[in-house]
PDB file of C-alpha atoms in Angstrom:
ATOM      1  CA  MET A   1    -103.981 108.301 -86.539  1.00 48.00           C
ATOM      2  CA  LYS A   2    -104.046 104.567 -85.969  1.00 47.00           C
ATOM      3  CA  GLN A   3    -100.892 104.819 -83.905  1.00 55.00           C
ATOM      4  CA  VAL A   4    -102.459 107.532 -81.742  1.00 44.00           C
ATOM      5  CA  MET A   5    -105.516 105.337 -81.162  1.00 51.00           C
ATOM      6  CA  LYS A   6    -103.295 102.403 -80.171  1.00 51.00           C
ATOM      7  CA  VAL A   7    -101.450 104.595 -77.687  1.00 45.00           C
ATOM      8  CA  LEU A   8    -104.729 105.822 -76.182  1.00 47.00           C
ATOM      9  CA  VAL A   9    -106.049 102.262 -75.857  1.00 45.00           C
ATOM     10  CA  MET A  10    -102.836 101.151 -74.140  1.00 60.00           C
ATOM     11  CA  LEU A  11    -103.045 104.089 -71.719  1.00 51.00           C
ATOM     12  CA  VAL A  12    -106.640 103.204 -70.858  1.00 45.00           C
ATOM     13  CA  ILE A  13    -105.677  99.570 -70.189  1.00 53.00           C
ATOM     14  CA  VAL A  14    -102.764 100.624 -67.975  1.00 44.00           C
ATOM     15  CA  LEU A  15    -104.998 103.000 -65.983  1.00 46.00           C
ATOM     16  CA  VAL A  16    -107.630 100.289 -65.480  1.00 42.00           C
ATOM     17  CA  VAL A  17    -105.021  97.790 -64.272  1.00 42.00           C
ATOM     18  CA  LEU A  18    -103.453 100.298 -61.876  1.00 42.00           C
ATOM     19  CA  SER A  19    -106.810 101.354 -60.443  1.00 47.00           C
ATOM     20  CA  GLY A  20    -107.752  97.688 -59.935  1.00 45.00           C
ATOM     21  CA  ARG A  21    -104.558  97.062 -58.036  1.00 44.00           C
ATOM     22  CA  GLY A  22    -105.222 100.131 -55.914  1.00 43.00           C
ATOM     23  CA  GLU A  23    -108.674  98.870 -55.004  1.00 42.00           C
ATOM     24  CA  LEU A  24    -107.317  95.450 -54.070  1.00 34.00           C
ATOM     25  CA  THR A  25    -104.597  97.029 -51.973  1.00 41.00           C
ATOM     26  CA  GLY A  26    -107.153  99.228 -50.253  1.00 43.00           C
ATOM     27  CA  GLN A  27    -109.391  96.243 -49.531  1.00 40.00           C
ATOM     28  CA  ALA A  28    -106.494  94.236 -48.138  1.00 39.00           C
ATOM     29  CA  SER A  29    -105.446  97.183 -45.994  1.00 41.00           C
ATOM     30  CA  ALA A  30    -108.996  97.616 -44.742  1.00 42.00           C
ATOM     31  CA  ALA A  31    -109.242  93.900 -43.922  1.00 42.00           C
ATOM     32  CA  SER A  32    -105.937  94.081 -42.090  1.00 45.00           C
ATOM     33  CA  ASP A  33    -107.127  97.083 -40.097  1.00 54.00           C
ATOM     34  CA  LYS A  34    -110.247  95.202 -38.986  1.00 69.00           C
ATOM     35  CA  GLY A  35    -108.138  92.476 -37.374  1.00 80.00           C
ATOM     36  CA  PRO A  36    -108.850  88.725 -37.304  1.00 92.00           C
ATOM     37  CA  ARG A  37    -112.284  87.362 -38.160  1.00 93.00           C
ATOM     38  CA  GLU A  38    -114.310  86.329 -35.111  1.00 94.00           C
ATOM     39  CA  VAL A  39    -115.625  82.745 -35.092  1.00 96.00           C
ATOM     40  CA  GLY A  40    -118.189  81.887 -32.424  1.00 96.00           C
ATOM     41  CA  VAL A  41    -117.710  78.614 -30.521  1.00 97.00           C
ATOM     42  CA  GLY A  42    -120.198  76.905 -28.216  1.00 97.00           C
ATOM     43  CA  LEU A  43    -119.808  73.569 -26.418  1.00 98.00           C
ATOM     44  CA  TYR A  44    -122.599  71.610 -24.739  1.00 98.00           C
ATOM     45  CA  LEU A  45    -121.316  68.672 -22.690  1.00 97.00           C
ATOM     46  CA  LEU A  46    -123.603  65.630 -22.736  1.00 95.00           C
ATOM     47  CA  SER A  47    -121.617  63.156 -20.632  1.00 93.00           C
ATOM     48  CA  MET A  48    -118.210  62.424 -19.141  1.00 91.00           C
ATOM     49  CA  GLY A  49    -116.595  59.075 -18.401  1.00 89.00           C
ATOM     50  CA  LYS A  50    -114.533  58.050 -15.391  1.00 87.00           C
ATOM     51  CA  LEU A  51    -111.235  59.867 -14.868  1.00 92.00           C
ATOM     52  CA  ASP A  52    -108.272  57.493 -14.943  1.00 92.00           C
ATOM     53  CA  ILE A  53    -105.887  59.057 -12.408  1.00 90.00           C
ATOM     54  CA  THR A  54    -102.937  56.950 -13.574  1.00 90.00           C
ATOM     55  CA  SER A  55    -103.062  58.086 -17.217  1.00 91.00           C
ATOM     56  CA  GLY A  56    -105.011  61.334 -16.745  1.00 92.00           C
ATOM     57  CA  THR A  57    -107.580  60.379 -19.414  1.00 95.00           C
ATOM     58  CA  PHE A  58    -111.359  60.669 -19.502  1.00 95.00           C
ATOM     59  CA  ASN A  59    -114.093  60.209 -22.117  1.00 95.00           C
ATOM     60  CA  VAL A  60    -116.430  62.979 -23.280  1.00 96.00           C
ATOM     61  CA  ASP A  61    -119.506  63.273 -25.481  1.00 96.00           C
ATOM     62  CA  PHE A  62    -120.456  66.816 -26.522  1.00 97.00           C
ATOM     63  CA  TYR A  63    -122.024  69.108 -29.126  1.00 97.00           C
ATOM     64  CA  LEU A  64    -119.752  71.695 -30.749  1.00 97.00           C
ATOM     65  CA  THR A  65    -121.280  74.762 -32.429  1.00 97.00           C
ATOM     66  CA  LEU A  66    -119.325  76.982 -34.845  1.00 97.00           C
ATOM     67  CA  LYS A  67    -120.553  80.321 -36.249  1.00 97.00           C
ATOM     68  CA  ASP A  68    -118.640  82.132 -38.981  1.00 96.00           C
ATOM     69  CA  THR A  69    -119.191  84.821 -41.597  1.00 94.00           C
ATOM     70  CA  GLN A  70    -117.590  82.476 -44.131  1.00 93.00           C
ATOM     71  CA  PRO A  71    -118.517  78.875 -45.039  1.00 94.00           C
ATOM     72  CA  ILE A  72    -117.167  76.458 -42.407  1.00 94.00           C
ATOM     73  CA  GLU A  73    -114.987  73.554 -43.455  1.00 93.00           C
ATOM     74  CA  ASP A  74    -115.205  70.326 -41.440  1.00 91.00           C
ATOM     75  CA  LYS A  75    -111.424  70.242 -41.098  1.00 91.00           C
ATOM     76  CA  SER A  76    -111.058  73.859 -39.985  1.00 92.00           C
ATOM     77  CA  PHE A  77    -110.708  72.844 -36.311  1.00 95.00           C
ATOM     78  CA  GLU A  78    -109.345  70.032 -34.151  1.00 95.00           C
ATOM     79  CA  VAL A  79    -109.599  68.809 -30.553  1.00 96.00           C
ATOM     80  CA  MET A  80    -106.076  69.353 -29.258  1.00 93.00           C
ATOM     81  CA  ASN A  81    -105.834  67.453 -25.955  1.00 92.00           C
ATOM     82  CA  GLY A  82    -107.446  64.201 -27.018  1.00 92.00           C
ATOM     83  CA  ARG A  83    -108.268  61.708 -29.708  1.00 94.00           C
ATOM     84  CA  VAL A  84    -111.619  61.938 -31.487  1.00 95.00           C
ATOM     85  CA  SER A  85    -113.227  58.534 -31.972  1.00 95.00           C
ATOM     86  CA  LYS A  86    -116.394  59.832 -33.656  1.00 95.00           C
ATOM     87  CA  GLN A  87    -117.366  63.156 -35.247  1.00 95.00           C
ATOM     88  CA  ASP A  88    -120.758  63.666 -36.909  1.00 96.00           C
ATOM     89  CA  LEU A  89    -122.134  66.779 -38.585  1.00 96.00           C
ATOM     90  CA  ILE A  90    -125.581  67.192 -37.008  1.00 95.00           C
ATOM     91  CA  GLU A  91    -126.863  70.409 -38.579  1.00 94.00           C
ATOM     92  CA  THR A  92    -125.915  73.077 -41.116  1.00 95.00           C
ATOM     93  CA  LYS A  93    -127.827  76.360 -41.241  1.00 94.00           C
ATOM     94  CA  ASN A  94    -127.672  80.146 -41.384  1.00 93.00           C
ATOM     95  CA  ASP A  95    -128.665  82.225 -38.369  1.00 90.00           C
ATOM     96  CA  SER A  96    -130.669  85.461 -38.349  1.00 87.00           C
ATOM     97  CA  ASP A  97    -127.475  87.492 -38.927  1.00 87.00           C
ATOM     98  CA  GLY A  98    -126.675  85.529 -42.059  1.00 88.00           C
ATOM     99  CA  LYS A  99    -123.744  83.706 -40.449  1.00 93.00           C
ATOM    100  CA  PHE A 100    -122.914  80.140 -41.375  1.00 96.00           C
ATOM    101  CA  VAL A 101    -123.594  77.698 -38.532  1.00 96.00           C
ATOM    102  CA  LYS A 102    -122.489  74.086 -38.130  1.00 97.00           C
ATOM    103  CA  ILE A 103    -123.216  71.801 -35.183  1.00 97.00           C
ATOM    104  CA  TYR A 104    -121.120  68.675 -34.598  1.00 98.00           C
ATOM    105  CA  ARG A 105    -121.483  65.803 -32.155  1.00 97.00           C
ATOM    106  CA  ILE A 106    -118.082  64.592 -31.001  1.00 98.00           C
ATOM    107  CA  ILE A 107    -117.046  61.595 -28.894  1.00 97.00           C
ATOM    108  CA  ALA A 108    -113.414  61.706 -27.771  1.00 97.00           C
ATOM    109  CA  THR A 109    -110.899  60.531 -25.201  1.00 96.00           C
ATOM    110  CA  GLN A 110    -109.308  63.544 -23.528  1.00 96.00           C
ATOM    111  CA  SER A 111    -106.184  63.925 -21.408  1.00 95.00           C
ATOM    112  CA  THR A 112    -105.344  66.308 -18.575  1.00 95.00           C
ATOM    113  CA  LYS A 113    -102.491  67.058 -16.186  1.00 93.00           C
ATOM    114  CA  THR A 114    -103.514  65.790 -12.751  1.00 93.00           C
ATOM    115  CA  ASP A 115    -102.379  67.524  -9.558  1.00 94.00           C
ATOM    116  CA  LEU A 116    -102.414  64.950  -6.736  1.00 94.00           C
ATOM    117  CA  ARG A 117    -100.881  66.966  -3.904  1.00 94.00           C
ATOM    118  CA  LYS A 118    -104.237  66.994  -2.071  1.00 94.00           C
ATOM    119  CA  PHE A 119    -105.035  63.320  -2.763  1.00 94.00           C
ATOM    120  CA  PRO A 120    -107.468  61.852  -1.700  1.00 93.00           C
ATOM    121  CA  PHE A 121    -109.207  65.243  -1.395  1.00 93.00           C
ATOM    122  CA  ASP A 122    -107.836  66.466  -4.722  1.00 93.00           C
ATOM    123  CA  GLN A 123    -109.562  68.774  -7.189  1.00 94.00           C
ATOM    124  CA  GLN A 124    -109.059  68.491 -10.930  1.00 95.00           C
ATOM    125  CA  SER A 125    -109.812  70.625 -13.979  1.00 95.00           C
ATOM    126  CA  LEU A 126    -110.827  68.670 -17.089  1.00 96.00           C
ATOM    127  CA  PRO A 127    -110.332  70.733 -20.274  1.00 97.00           C
ATOM    128  CA  ILE A 128    -111.625  70.282 -23.816  1.00 97.00           C
ATOM    129  CA  VAL A 129    -109.399  72.327 -26.145  1.00 97.00           C
ATOM    130  CA  VAL A 130    -110.528  73.265 -29.673  1.00 97.00           C
ATOM    131  CA  GLU A 131    -108.039  74.968 -31.993  1.00 96.00           C
ATOM    132  CA  SER A 132    -108.133  76.405 -35.491  1.00 93.00           C
ATOM    133  CA  THR A 133    -106.128  74.310 -37.942  1.00 91.00           C
ATOM    134  CA  GLN A 134    -106.107  76.343 -41.159  1.00 88.00           C
ATOM    135  CA  GLU A 135    -105.957  79.994 -40.100  1.00 92.00           C
ATOM    136  CA  ASP A 136    -103.687  81.555 -37.489  1.00 92.00           C
ATOM    137  CA  ASN A 137    -104.624  84.277 -35.007  1.00 92.00           C
ATOM    138  CA  THR A 138    -104.080  87.045 -37.572  1.00 92.00           C
ATOM    139  CA  GLN A 139    -107.013  85.610 -39.536  1.00 94.00           C
ATOM    140  CA  VAL A 140    -109.302  83.921 -36.977  1.00 95.00           C
ATOM    141  CA  LYS A 141    -110.109  84.571 -33.341  1.00 95.00           C
ATOM    142  CA  TYR A 142    -112.430  82.276 -31.379  1.00 97.00           C
ATOM    143  CA  VAL A 143    -115.196  83.893 -29.316  1.00 96.00           C
ATOM    144  CA  PRO A 144    -117.308  81.894 -26.794  1.00 96.00           C
ATOM    145  CA  ILE A 145    -121.065  81.676 -27.455  1.00 96.00           C
ATOM    146  CA  ALA A 146    -122.544  81.918 -23.966  1.00 93.00           C
ATOM    147  CA  ASP A 147    -126.105  80.822 -24.772  1.00 93.00           C
ATOM    148  CA  GLU A 148    -124.936  77.647 -26.528  1.00 93.00           C
ATOM    149  CA  THR A 149    -122.467  76.519 -23.858  1.00 97.00           C
ATOM    150  CA  GLY A 150    -123.070  74.405 -20.764  1.00 96.00           C
ATOM    151  CA  ILE A 151    -123.440  70.960 -19.199  1.00 95.00           C
ATOM    152  CA  ASP A 152    -126.428  68.660 -19.521  1.00 94.00           C
ATOM    153  CA  ALA A 153    -128.493  68.471 -16.327  1.00 89.00           C
ATOM    154  CA  ASP A 154    -128.332  64.657 -16.294  1.00 86.00           C
ATOM    155  CA  ASN A 155    -124.537  64.672 -16.424  1.00 85.00           C
ATOM    156  CA  SER A 156    -122.720  62.972 -13.538  1.00 81.00           C
ATOM    157  CA  PHE A 157    -119.131  61.996 -12.836  1.00 82.00           C
ATOM    158  CA  PRO A 158    -118.659  58.775 -10.805  1.00 78.00           C
ATOM    159  CA  GLY A 159    -116.751  59.349  -7.553  1.00 81.00           C
ATOM    160  CA  TRP A 160    -116.535  63.113  -8.036  1.00 90.00           C
ATOM    161  CA  THR A 161    -118.631  66.225  -7.499  1.00 91.00           C
ATOM    162  CA  ILE A 162    -118.934  68.642 -10.437  1.00 92.00           C
ATOM    163  CA  LYS A 163    -118.253  72.120  -9.035  1.00 93.00           C
ATOM    164  CA  GLY A 164    -118.833  74.057 -12.260  1.00 93.00           C
ATOM    165  CA  TRP A 165    -117.483  74.885 -15.699  1.00 96.00           C
ATOM    166  CA  SER A 166    -115.791  77.795 -17.446  1.00 96.00           C
ATOM    167  CA  THR A 167    -114.628  78.905 -20.894  1.00 97.00           C
ATOM    168  CA  LYS A 168    -111.688  80.958 -22.079  1.00 96.00           C
ATOM    169  CA  VAL A 169    -109.766  81.730 -25.263  1.00 96.00           C
ATOM    170  CA  ASN A 170    -105.984  81.304 -25.443  1.00 94.00           C
ATOM    171  CA  GLU A 171    -103.329  82.006 -28.030  1.00 93.00           C
ATOM    172  CA  HIS A 172    -101.300  78.855 -28.705  1.00 93.00           C
ATOM    173  CA  ASN A 173     -97.798  79.863 -29.749  1.00 93.00           C
ATOM    174  CA  TYR A 174     -95.790  77.594 -32.067  1.00 93.00           C
ATOM    175  CA  THR A 175     -92.291  79.004 -31.650  1.00 90.00           C
ATOM    176  CA  VAL A 176     -90.794  76.703 -34.297  1.00 92.00           C
ATOM    177  CA  PHE A 177     -93.162  78.034 -36.979  1.00 88.00           C
ATOM    178  CA  ASN A 178     -93.406  81.556 -35.511  1.00 90.00           C
ATOM    179  CA  GLN A 179     -97.212  81.345 -35.569  1.00 92.00           C
ATOM    180  CA  GLN A 180    -100.036  81.621 -33.059  1.00 94.00           C
ATOM    181  CA  TYR A 181    -103.438  79.951 -33.272  1.00 95.00           C
ATOM    182  CA  SER A 182    -106.626  80.748 -31.404  1.00 95.00           C
ATOM    183  CA  GLN A 183    -107.729  78.148 -28.842  1.00 96.00           C
ATOM    184  CA  TYR A 184    -111.139  77.698 -27.230  1.00 97.00           C
ATOM    185  CA  VAL A 185    -110.940  75.977 -23.824  1.00 97.00           C
ATOM    186  CA  PHE A 186    -113.984  74.506 -22.044  1.00 98.00           C
ATOM    187  CA  SER A 187    -113.068  73.322 -18.529  1.00 97.00           C
ATOM    188  CA  VAL A 188    -115.040  71.294 -15.984  1.00 96.00           C
ATOM    189  CA  ASP A 189    -113.925  71.577 -12.344  1.00 96.00           C
ATOM    190  CA  ILE A 190    -114.425  68.466 -10.209  1.00 95.00           C
ATOM    191  CA  THR A 191    -113.583  67.536  -6.628  1.00 94.00           C
ATOM    192  CA  LYS A 192    -113.459  64.243  -4.740  1.00 92.00           C
ATOM    193  CA  ILE A 193    -116.409  63.359  -2.520  1.00 91.00           C
ATOM    194  CA  TRP A 194    -114.954  64.115   0.941  1.00 90.00           C
ATOM    195  CA  PHE A 195    -116.900  61.512   2.924  1.00 91.00           C
ATOM    196  CA  ASN A 196    -116.046  58.624   0.583  1.00 91.00           C
ATOM    197  CA  SER A 197    -112.367  59.593   0.482  1.00 92.00           C
ATOM    198  CA  PHE A 198    -112.174  59.777   4.274  1.00 93.00           C
ATOM    199  CA  ILE A 199    -113.875  56.404   4.774  1.00 94.00           C
ATOM    200  CA  LYS A 200    -111.695  54.578   2.237  1.00 92.00           C
ATOM    201  CA  THR A 201    -108.309  56.137   3.011  1.00 93.00           C
ATOM    202  CA  PHE A 202    -108.177  57.412   6.586  1.00 96.00           C
ATOM    203  CA  LEU A 203    -110.740  55.520   8.658  1.00 96.00           C
ATOM    204  CA  PRO A 204    -108.955  52.099   8.506  1.00 95.00           C
ATOM    205  CA  VAL A 205    -105.720  53.722   9.679  1.00 96.00           C
ATOM    206  CA  LEU A 206    -107.445  55.602  12.502  1.00 97.00           C
ATOM    207  CA  PHE A 207    -108.993  52.348  13.741  1.00 96.00           C
ATOM    208  CA  THR A 208    -105.517  50.808  13.722  1.00 96.00           C
ATOM    209  CA  ILE A 209    -104.188  53.669  15.854  1.00 96.00           C
ATOM    210  CA  LEU A 210    -107.143  53.267  18.218  1.00 96.00           C
ATOM    211  CA  ILE A 211    -106.248  49.589  18.656  1.00 95.00           C
ATOM    212  CA  THR A 212    -102.636  50.598  19.323  1.00 95.00           C
ATOM    213  CA  LEU A 213    -103.716  52.896  22.147  1.00 95.00           C
ATOM    214  CA  VAL A 214    -106.056  50.288  23.621  1.00 94.00           C
ATOM    215  CA  ILE A 215    -103.144  47.834  23.743  1.00 93.00           C
ATOM    216  CA  PHE A 216    -101.526  50.003  26.429  1.00 93.00           C
ATOM    217  CA  ILE A 217    -104.278  48.871  28.798  1.00 91.00           C
ATOM    218  CA  ILE A 218    -102.449  45.543  28.946  1.00 92.00           C
ATOM    219  CA  ALA A 219    -100.316  45.340  32.084  1.00 91.00           C
ATOM    220  CA  PRO A 220     -96.712  46.489  31.592  1.00 91.00           C
ATOM    221  CA  ASP A 221     -95.378  43.080  32.609  1.00 90.00           C
ATOM    222  CA  LYS A 222     -96.945  41.791  29.333  1.00 92.00           C
ATOM    223  CA  VAL A 223     -94.929  44.270  27.292  1.00 93.00           C
ATOM    224  CA  THR A 224     -93.746  41.582  24.843  1.00 94.00           C
ATOM    225  CA  THR A 225     -97.374  41.003  23.832  1.00 94.00           C
ATOM    226  CA  ARG A 226     -97.737  44.725  23.248  1.00 95.00           C
ATOM    227  CA  LEU A 227     -94.681  44.774  21.005  1.00 95.00           C
ATOM    228  CA  GLU A 228     -95.866  41.805  18.942  1.00 95.00           C
ATOM    229  CA  ILE A 229     -99.247  43.415  18.267  1.00 95.00           C
ATOM    230  CA  ILE A 230     -97.838  46.871  17.485  1.00 96.00           C
ATOM    231  CA  CYS A 231     -95.222  45.449  15.088  1.00 96.00           C
ATOM    232  CA  SER A 232     -97.957  43.484  13.302  1.00 96.00           C
ATOM    233  CA  LEU A 233    -100.040  46.651  12.997  1.00 96.00           C
ATOM    234  CA  LEU A 234     -97.038  48.533  11.598  1.00 96.00           C
ATOM    235  CA  VAL A 235     -96.613  45.918   8.855  1.00 96.00           C
ATOM    236  CA  ALA A 236    -100.346  46.095   8.073  1.00 96.00           C
ATOM    237  CA  ILE A 237    -100.195  49.894   7.829  1.00 96.00           C
ATOM    238  CA  ALA A 238     -97.200  49.699   5.479  1.00 96.00           C
ATOM    239  CA  MET A 239     -99.059  47.269   3.192  1.00 96.00           C
ATOM    240  CA  PHE A 240    -102.112  49.535   3.208  1.00 96.00           C
ATOM    241  CA  HIS A 241     -99.894  52.489   2.240  1.00 96.00           C
ATOM    242  CA  ILE A 242     -98.476  50.496  -0.674  1.00 95.00           C
ATOM    243  CA  SER A 243    -101.994  49.683  -1.893  1.00 93.00           C
ATOM    244  CA  ILE A 244    -102.836  53.418  -1.872  1.00 90.00           C
ATOM    245  CA  PHE A 245     -99.576  54.265  -3.638  1.00 90.00           C
ATOM    246  CA  ASN A 246    -100.342  51.757  -6.409  1.00 90.00           C
ATOM    247  CA  GLN A 247    -103.489  53.722  -7.297  1.00 87.00           C
ATOM    248  CA  LEU A 248    -101.434  56.749  -8.340  1.00 91.00           C
ATOM    249  CA  PRO A 249     -98.965  57.489 -11.129  1.00 91.00           C
ATOM    250  CA  PRO A 250     -95.325  58.136 -10.168  1.00 89.00           C
ATOM    251  CA  VAL A 251     -95.107  61.678  -8.771  1.00 91.00           C
ATOM    252  CA  SER A 252     -92.216  63.741  -7.409  1.00 91.00           C
ATOM    253  CA  TYR A 253     -94.056  65.058  -4.341  1.00 93.00           C
ATOM    254  CA  ALA A 254     -95.812  63.753  -1.238  1.00 94.00           C
ATOM    255  CA  THR A 255     -99.603  63.706  -1.259  1.00 95.00           C
ATOM    256  CA  VAL A 256    -101.849  64.396   1.735  1.00 95.00           C
ATOM    257  CA  ALA A 257    -102.311  60.630   2.074  1.00 95.00           C
ATOM    258  CA  ASP A 258     -98.514  60.168   2.204  1.00 96.00           C
ATOM    259  CA  GLU A 259     -98.156  62.824   4.905  1.00 96.00           C
ATOM    260  CA  PHE A 260    -100.938  61.162   6.903  1.00 97.00           C
ATOM    261  CA  MET A 261     -99.170  57.811   6.662  1.00 97.00           C
ATOM    262  CA  PHE A 262     -95.833  59.366   7.694  1.00 97.00           C
ATOM    263  CA  LEU A 263     -97.518  60.719  10.832  1.00 97.00           C
ATOM    264  CA  THR A 264     -98.939  57.267  11.528  1.00 97.00           C
ATOM    265  CA  TYR A 265     -95.519  55.625  11.096  1.00 98.00           C
ATOM    266  CA  PHE A 266     -94.032  58.115  13.558  1.00 97.00           C
ATOM    267  CA  ILE A 267     -96.722  57.346  16.166  1.00 97.00           C
ATOM    268  CA  LEU A 268     -96.308  53.579  15.807  1.00 97.00           C
ATOM    269  CA  LEU A 269     -92.527  53.840  16.028  1.00 97.00           C
ATOM    270  CA  ALA A 270     -92.896  56.007  19.146  1.00 96.00           C
ATOM    271  CA  CYS A 271     -95.129  53.319  20.679  1.00 96.00           C
ATOM    272  CA  ILE A 272     -92.537  50.662  19.866  1.00 96.00           C
ATOM    273  CA  CYS A 273     -89.734  52.740  21.415  1.00 96.00           C
ATOM    274  CA  LEU A 274     -91.766  53.342  24.589  1.00 96.00           C
ATOM    275  CA  ASN A 275     -92.498  49.645  24.970  1.00 96.00           C
ATOM    276  CA  VAL A 276     -88.879  48.703  24.339  1.00 96.00           C
ATOM    277  CA  TYR A 277     -87.856  51.051  27.160  1.00 96.00           C
ATOM    278  CA  ILE A 278     -90.547  49.546  29.413  1.00 95.00           C
ATOM    279  CA  TYR A 279     -89.199  46.095  28.557  1.00 94.00           C
ATOM    280  CA  LYS A 280     -85.721  47.267  29.561  1.00 94.00           C
ATOM    281  CA  LEU A 281     -87.048  48.513  32.918  1.00 93.00           C
ATOM    282  CA  LEU A 282     -88.927  45.243  33.393  1.00 93.00           C
ATOM    283  CA  SER A 283     -85.826  43.171  32.651  1.00 92.00           C
ATOM    284  CA  SER A 284     -83.765  45.138  35.159  1.00 92.00           C
ATOM    285  CA  LYS A 285     -86.649  45.053  37.676  1.00 88.00           C
ATOM    286  CA  ASP A 286     -86.535  48.822  37.918  1.00 87.00           C
ATOM    287  CA  SER A 287     -89.212  50.273  40.206  1.00 87.00           C
ATOM    288  CA  ARG A 288     -89.741  53.174  37.809  1.00 91.00           C
ATOM    289  CA  MET A 289     -91.461  50.892  35.280  1.00 92.00           C
ATOM    290  CA  VAL A 290     -95.007  51.355  36.613  1.00 92.00           C
ATOM    291  CA  SER A 291     -94.789  55.147  36.849  1.00 94.00           C
ATOM    292  CA  PHE A 292     -93.181  55.424  33.414  1.00 95.00           C
ATOM    293  CA  ASP A 293     -95.880  53.215  31.889  1.00 94.00           C
ATOM    294  CA  ARG A 294     -98.561  55.403  33.448  1.00 94.00           C
ATOM    295  CA  LYS A 295     -96.942  58.581  32.096  1.00 94.00           C
ATOM    296  CA  ALA A 296     -96.590  56.983  28.647  1.00 94.00           C
ATOM    297  CA  LYS A 297    -100.313  56.177  28.579  1.00 94.00           C
ATOM    298  CA  VAL A 298    -101.275  59.730  29.558  1.00 94.00           C
ATOM    299  CA  GLY A 299     -98.918  61.198  26.959  1.00 95.00           C
ATOM    300  CA  LEU A 300    -100.129  58.946  24.142  1.00 95.00           C
ATOM    301  CA  PHE A 301    -103.838  59.300  24.947  1.00 95.00           C
ATOM    302  CA  SER A 302    -103.511  63.104  24.835  1.00 95.00           C
ATOM    303  CA  CYS A 303    -100.884  63.695  22.122  1.00 96.00           C
ATOM    304  CA  VAL A 304    -102.023  61.194  19.466  1.00 97.00           C
ATOM    305  CA  PRO A 305    -105.600  62.535  19.074  1.00 96.00           C
ATOM    306  CA  ALA A 306    -104.236  66.095  19.172  1.00 97.00           C
ATOM    307  CA  ALA A 307    -101.725  65.293  16.406  1.00 96.00           C
ATOM    308  CA  TYR A 308    -104.442  63.972  14.077  1.00 97.00           C
ATOM    309  CA  ILE A 309    -106.768  66.888  14.847  1.00 96.00           C
ATOM    310  CA  VAL A 310    -103.998  69.356  13.967  1.00 96.00           C
ATOM    311  CA  PHE A 311    -103.285  67.412  10.775  1.00 96.00           C
ATOM    312  CA  PHE A 312    -106.883  67.466   9.529  1.00 93.00           C
ATOM    313  CA  VAL A 313    -107.542  71.069  10.553  1.00 92.00           C
ATOM    314  CA  PHE A 314    -104.360  72.763   9.344  1.00 88.00           C
ATOM    315  CA  LEU A 315    -102.742  70.506   6.739  1.00 78.00           C
ATOM    316  CA  ILE A 316    -105.691  69.570   4.515  1.00 73.00           C
TER     317      ILE A 316
END
């Protein structure tokens, strides 16, 4: 009888263990069917520092809000494209849905890839990338919180105009580890102030070209004076181009400013060639000198302004 009781007790224990495993398996299967857990992310930008074009870095100060159905760990996320210099936990609470909420204030130095093809009228996108550190995309998926995202009204960016901001969620693939992590990206779109860029970069060169054209008023028998002035202006333009080039990092393409300077070099070299030919006619006392000089003036006074108008209308 005792042996029968022992057998019955063992059977009961085995049934309990098997049923427990079945429940756990069912729960795991149900959790897997639901997909990754959604974590809400909101970012409110307080201020941005000056963009360093050479290094592609800029400073930011912002609030980061996280909402999760599970308790939030302070090390559950990281700012991917920068270095955090200060991170403070501002508030911990539960919202009306019972979700756990944490709000951080973060000060960091961010980096971005700058596209300078349109320099000095370039537009840049400045991202702040937040990524999950402990759970991959099979466990956590970031979702933007629209009503807790934006830019402070007093925010300004020296030398640039803020065009707007946007948010998106990416999947960052780590091929070495065969894992993907959810990324929240907050981007601010900025553009150079057109008037300031034109005044600083193009206006000095255009005045130089204007002086070059005025020089042709000098009588053709003073062609050596023309050549001296134009050659001096060419050297000055080259030095100005170098000063612009030193503002930028090494790039493998020509910017709008480079193309503008190439056009200016071509015009100055054309002026030098015309005056050299006039000097040749003067030296040989050729009667065609006066008529050629007159035609050169008409051609330059019409073609040079047209060339710059075409450049600004169609190439920028």
